[in-house]
Amino acid sequence: MKILLVGAGGVGAAFASIAARRDFFEQIVIADYDASRAEKAAAQDERYVGAQVDASSQESVAALVREHGITHVMNAVDPVFNMSIFNGAFEAGADYLDMAMSLSKPHPEAPYEKTGVKLGDEQFAVASDWESAGRLALVGIGVEPGLSDVFARYAADHLFSEIDELGTRDGANLTVTDEAGNEIFAPSFSMWTTIEECLNPPVIWQDGEWHTTAPFSEPEVFDFPEGIGPVECVNVEHEEVLLMPRWVDCKRATFKYGLGDEFINILKVLNTLGLDRTEKVRVKGVEVSPRDVVAAVLPDPATVGPRMKGKTCAGLWVTGTGKDGEPRSTYLYHVVDNEQTMAEYGHQCVVWQTAINPVVALELLSRGTWSGAGVLGPEAFDAVPFLDLLTEYGSPWGQKELD
Amino acid sequence: MKILLVGAGGVGAAFASIAARRDFFEQIVIADYDASRAEKAAAQDERYVGAQVDASSQESVAALVREHGITHVMNAVDPVFNMSIFNGAFEAGADYLDMAMSLSKPHPEAPYEKTGVKLGDEQFAVASDWESAGRLALVGIGVEPGLSDVFARYAADHLFSEIDELGTRDGANLTVTDEAGNEIFAPSFSMWTTIEECLNPPVIWQDGEWHTTAPFSEPEVFDFPEGIGPVECVNVEHEEVLLMPRWVDCKRATFKYGLGDEFINILKVLNTLGLDRTEKVRVKGVEVSPRDVVAAVLPDPATVGPRMKGKTCAGLWVTGTGKDGEPRSTYLYHVVDNEQTMAEYGHQCVVWQTAINPVVALELLSRGTWSGAGVLGPEAFDAVPFLDLLTEYGSPWGQKELD
């Protein structure tokens, strides 16, 4: 297995550190638009080599695949570049993995009622091409989507006879301080992606079809495990809602994110001002995308780890009828403590938690435990070997019955 | 009188439209970084000519003064360019007017207690050079500072024997709608300047010295006249506080701005994220100032007039002892209705209200009614001819006794 890792940012660098401890691959070519960032991530392992790539160019990606005889392209950049990397991998005959799907476009007339172009639509549209070519695109294999989707498959196979709702619930108690010890605003994940998912109309699967609602709708306090406690969660557009119903029977699928009041207010203000926009504006002789500027002024999520404290939890709340015919409500989850990932890997917990899942998936693909062709989500594969290997990596998952 | 107007934005264009109705000058050279914007403003009057200028370059300003034999430089750009225009005028031997003074720098250790570099310090530092050269720099001659300072002089000369507080109070009931008629966020004045004045530590004159407080401090509901009604006002850094005590005896001088909750929240979020910063950041290969980007994504204040409704009020609340020895509390004010300025001049009320005052001042200077040398504020001159001429322009002021 020869892997091309596109992107050496927060998640990409954590992927490289986690994979460095495993022996299932021959080589990883770490490519970034900023070659020095790629070289830095590549310096830690003899099987790594750094390269420069333009992720917006299908040709640039395909050329690297051909040059290095790549078998698997691992996409670890903002999803705005998904299609060029996805198509570049296909063009050059490699398999493909990403952690977020191709972007949505709101319905032109009823954005908060009906779906327009859905997350992943562009990728699923060419699924038959991938299938006939015998190539695999494993989409959405981070932590959310990713591990949450593995939990959905596990719940359907081993815990429930009938599922009412597959409700992904994400919450944390992370705080970041500045050099002087004062708490500051510093997103733990790509601000570009956070704006994208939080301000787009949230999508919900209900009774056999998808519909949308208004941003930040249906607030709900969810009590997260392992000391995180209650966090207010709101509907957010997320891939799980588009992936899970394709492979797992359920009446309803939702994604709620524990954003908190301050973050919701910030996102609303960015939206009010138009600073969430991606189209470039002219500013004193140069052209920039306002959203890129917002991301640029904030601390780089890849660098805040040493000043971050707390735990993050990704999980799936499943309700329905258990295998015993009784009503059941179960939360399947994965909690990561920033102190631990910083000490053991030197990466902050949110990017580390995202990055570990594609490493596990690639190891299962290299063993042949997981195999397939087409455009497939994580729930298209057997969950048990994934969850076992995740535990073997030293990062166990949990299960909690709710009232 | 030959005037160089630097800046053909909202205020500059309104200045040109107001001056076009008066006959006290021979020529106005309208200069802007964007030559087409200057040409557009210059097209309305035969005495106008358009030109290109780099307001950040003292040489560029001085060259235009020399080329056209300019007697008065009228600065109508963001105050970040004040010193190059101020110095360019002096170098080339012209008098100078602006509507905001040179910028402040917070105290390095106690920004919310002590003043650092104050508004106008850089200009007052060279006052003796202007005085010896017999040249006049009339600083802060917009509406606030400007008309508010004229009110201070008027109150001292004609209404009060002793002044406790000179409290500038600014409020409005303006709303802006989009093409579909939905209310939108659109500042009625330069967003760059609004961020500067609202996020800097507010300055207060008290018992013979200046000190600072925290942004948005000492909220107070002030009841504005002519149907605007009560608006919550907070302390904001403003030139009046630095100007009035230099020429008018008072125990206290303050400036409070009726920002409203939504605007305060937006400013706080911009500050939290660092989007108020002026230092350039690198964004995907280009360098931009985040604050310039914020200004660029918002509707241009010069263009929102047709979709704006309501009135704006600038004024000075004076408390102390009246000429009769009795306690007195008087609000001197100037209210402008957007509907009227749009219909009569095609400019929205906030920029129009700012622009009319330097036109009046220049007319008084051309008549010799006002004269002087050095760096002087509006309160250094007799208020009565100014207020009379303002009324003659068709824009009367008001006076209201408060309880």
Coordinates of C-alpha atoms in Angstrom, one line a residue, chain B residues 20-222:
Chain B
A20 CA -21.8 72.9 -5.6
R21 CA -24.6 75.1 -4.5
R22 CA -22.3 77.8 -3.0
D23 CA -20.1 80.4 -4.7
F24 CA -17.4 81.1 -2.2
F25 CA -14.6 79.1 -4.0
E26 CA -13.0 79.2 -7.4
Q27 CA -12.2 75.5 -7.8
I28 CA -12.4 72.1 -6.1
V29 CA -9.9 69.4 -7.2
I30 CA -11.6 66.1 -6.2
A31 CA -9.0 63.4 -5.7
D32 CA -9.4 59.8 -4.8
Y33 CA -7.3 56.6 -5.0
D34 CA -9.9 55.4 -7.4
A35 CA -9.7 58.1 -10.2
S36 CA -13.1 57.1 -11.7
R37 CA -14.9 57.8 -8.4
A38 CA -13.2 61.2 -8.3
E39 CA -14.3 61.9 -11.9
K40 CA -17.8 60.9 -11.1
A41 CA -18.1 63.3 -8.2
A42 CA -16.4 66.1 -10.3
A43 CA -18.8 65.8 -13.2
Q44 CA -21.6 67.8 -11.4
D45 CA -19.9 71.2 -11.4
E46 CA -17.8 73.2 -13.9
R47 CA -15.6 74.4 -11.1
Y48 CA -14.7 70.7 -10.2
V49 CA -11.8 68.6 -11.6
G50 CA -11.1 65.0 -10.8
A51 CA -7.7 63.6 -10.0
Q52 CA -5.9 60.5 -8.6
V53 CA -4.2 60.6 -5.3
D54 CA -2.4 58.3 -2.9
A55 CA -3.6 59.6 0.4
S56 CA -0.9 57.6 2.2
S57 CA 1.8 59.6 0.5
Q58 CA 2.7 63.1 1.7
E59 CA 4.4 63.7 -1.7
S60 CA 1.3 62.7 -3.6
V61 CA -0.8 65.2 -1.7
A62 CA 1.9 68.0 -1.8
A63 CA 2.3 67.5 -5.6
L64 CA -1.5 68.0 -6.2
V65 CA -1.5 71.1 -4.0
R66 CA 1.4 72.6 -6.0
E67 CA 0.0 71.6 -9.4
H68 CA -3.4 73.3 -8.8
G69 CA -2.3 76.2 -6.5
I70 CA -4.5 74.8 -3.7
T71 CA -5.2 77.1 -0.8
H72 CA -7.2 74.6 1.4
V73 CA -6.8 70.8 1.7
M74 CA -10.0 69.2 2.8
N75 CA -9.4 65.7 4.1
A76 CA -12.3 63.3 3.6
V77 CA -10.7 59.9 3.9
D78 CA -10.3 57.4 6.8
P79 CA -8.2 59.0 9.6
V80 CA -5.5 56.4 9.1
F81 CA -4.3 58.8 6.3
N82 CA -4.5 62.0 8.4
M83 CA -0.8 62.5 8.9
S84 CA 0.3 62.2 5.3
I85 CA -2.4 64.6 4.1
F86 CA -1.8 67.0 7.1
N87 CA 1.9 67.0 6.4
G88 CA 1.5 67.2 2.6
A89 CA -0.7 70.3 3.0
F90 CA 1.9 72.0 5.3
E91 CA 4.8 71.0 3.0
A92 CA 3.1 72.7 0.0
G93 CA 1.9 75.7 1.9
A94 CA -1.9 75.1 2.1
D95 CA -4.3 75.3 5.0
Y96 CA -5.9 72.1 6.1
L97 CA -9.2 70.8 7.4
D98 CA -10.2 67.3 8.6
M99 CA -13.2 65.7 10.3
A100 CA -11.3 63.3 12.6
M101 CA -7.9 63.7 14.2
S102 CA -4.7 61.6 14.1
L103 CA -5.1 58.2 15.7
S104 CA -4.6 57.2 19.3
K105 CA -2.5 54.3 20.7
P106 CA -3.6 52.7 23.9
H107 CA -1.5 53.0 27.0
P108 CA 0.8 49.9 26.9
E109 CA 0.2 48.8 30.6
A110 CA -3.1 50.3 31.6
P111 CA -5.1 50.8 28.4
Y112 CA -8.5 51.1 30.2
E113 CA -7.3 53.5 32.9
K114 CA -4.7 55.8 31.4
T115 CA -4.4 57.5 28.0
G116 CA -1.5 56.5 25.7
V117 CA -1.1 58.5 22.5
K118 CA -4.3 60.5 22.4
L119 CA -6.4 61.4 19.3
G120 CA -4.8 64.5 17.7
D121 CA -1.5 64.3 19.7
E122 CA 0.5 63.9 16.5
Q123 CA -1.2 67.0 15.0
F124 CA -1.0 69.2 18.2
A125 CA 2.7 68.2 18.5
V126 CA 3.5 70.4 15.5
A127 CA 1.0 73.2 16.3
S128 CA 3.8 75.8 16.8
D129 CA 5.1 75.0 13.3
W130 CA 1.7 75.8 11.8
E131 CA 1.4 78.9 13.9
S132 CA 4.8 80.3 13.0
A133 CA 4.1 79.6 9.3
G134 CA 0.8 81.4 9.6
R135 CA -1.0 78.4 8.4
L136 CA -4.3 77.0 9.7
A137 CA -5.1 73.4 10.4
L138 CA -8.8 73.3 11.4
V139 CA -9.2 69.8 12.9
G140 CA -12.3 67.9 13.6
I141 CA -14.8 70.0 11.6
G142 CA -17.4 67.4 10.6
V143 CA -20.6 67.0 12.6
E144 CA -19.0 65.0 15.6
P145 CA -16.4 66.3 16.1
G146 CA -17.3 69.6 14.5
L147 CA -20.8 70.9 15.0
S148 CA -20.8 69.4 18.5
D149 CA -17.6 71.5 19.3
V150 CA -19.3 74.6 17.9
F151 CA -22.2 73.9 20.3
A152 CA -19.7 73.7 23.2
R153 CA -18.4 77.2 22.4
Y154 CA -21.9 78.5 22.0
A155 CA -23.0 77.1 25.3
A156 CA -20.0 78.6 27.1
D157 CA -20.4 82.0 25.4
H158 CA -24.2 82.4 25.5
L159 CA -25.9 79.9 27.8
F160 CA -23.8 78.9 30.8
S161 CA -21.7 80.8 33.4
E162 CA -20.2 77.5 34.6
I163 CA -20.1 74.1 32.9
D164 CA -20.1 70.8 34.7
E165 CA -20.3 68.4 31.7
L166 CA -20.0 68.7 28.0
G167 CA -21.6 65.4 27.0
T168 CA -21.8 64.7 23.3
R169 CA -24.7 62.3 22.6
D170 CA -25.3 60.8 19.2
G171 CA -28.3 58.6 18.3
A172 CA -30.5 57.6 15.4
N173 CA -33.4 55.5 14.4
L174 CA -32.0 54.5 11.0
T175 CA -32.8 51.2 9.4
V176 CA -31.6 49.7 6.1
T177 CA -33.5 47.1 4.0
D178 CA -32.3 44.9 1.1
E179 CA -33.9 44.7 -2.3
A180 CA -36.5 42.4 -1.0
G181 CA -37.4 44.8 1.8
N182 CA -35.8 42.8 4.6
E183 CA -33.9 44.7 7.3
I184 CA -30.1 44.2 7.0
F185 CA -27.0 45.2 8.8
A186 CA -25.4 48.2 7.0
P187 CA -23.5 50.8 8.9
S188 CA -24.3 54.3 7.9
F189 CA -20.7 55.5 8.3
S190 CA -17.3 54.2 7.5
M191 CA -17.0 50.8 9.2
W192 CA -13.2 51.2 9.5
T193 CA -13.7 54.4 11.5
T194 CA -16.6 52.9 13.6
I195 CA -14.4 50.0 14.6
E196 CA -11.6 52.3 15.4
E197 CA -13.6 54.6 17.7
C198 CA -15.7 51.9 19.3
L199 CA -13.0 49.4 20.2
N200 CA -10.4 51.8 21.3
P201 CA -10.5 52.7 25.0
P202 CA -13.0 55.5 25.5
V203 CA -11.5 58.7 26.8
I204 CA -13.0 61.0 29.4
W205 CA -12.0 64.5 30.6
Q206 CA -12.5 64.8 34.3
D207 CA -11.2 67.5 36.7
G208 CA -8.4 68.7 34.6
E209 CA -7.1 65.5 33.1
W210 CA -7.9 62.8 30.6
H211 CA -8.4 59.1 31.6
T212 CA -9.8 56.1 29.8
T213 CA -12.3 53.4 30.6
A214 CA -13.3 50.0 29.0
P215 CA -15.1 49.9 25.7
F216 CA -18.9 50.3 25.9
S217 CA -18.7 51.5 29.5
E218 CA -21.3 53.5 31.5
P219 CA -24.4 52.7 29.4
E220 CA -27.1 55.3 29.6
V221 CA -30.5 55.7 27.9
F222 CA -30.7 59.2 26.3

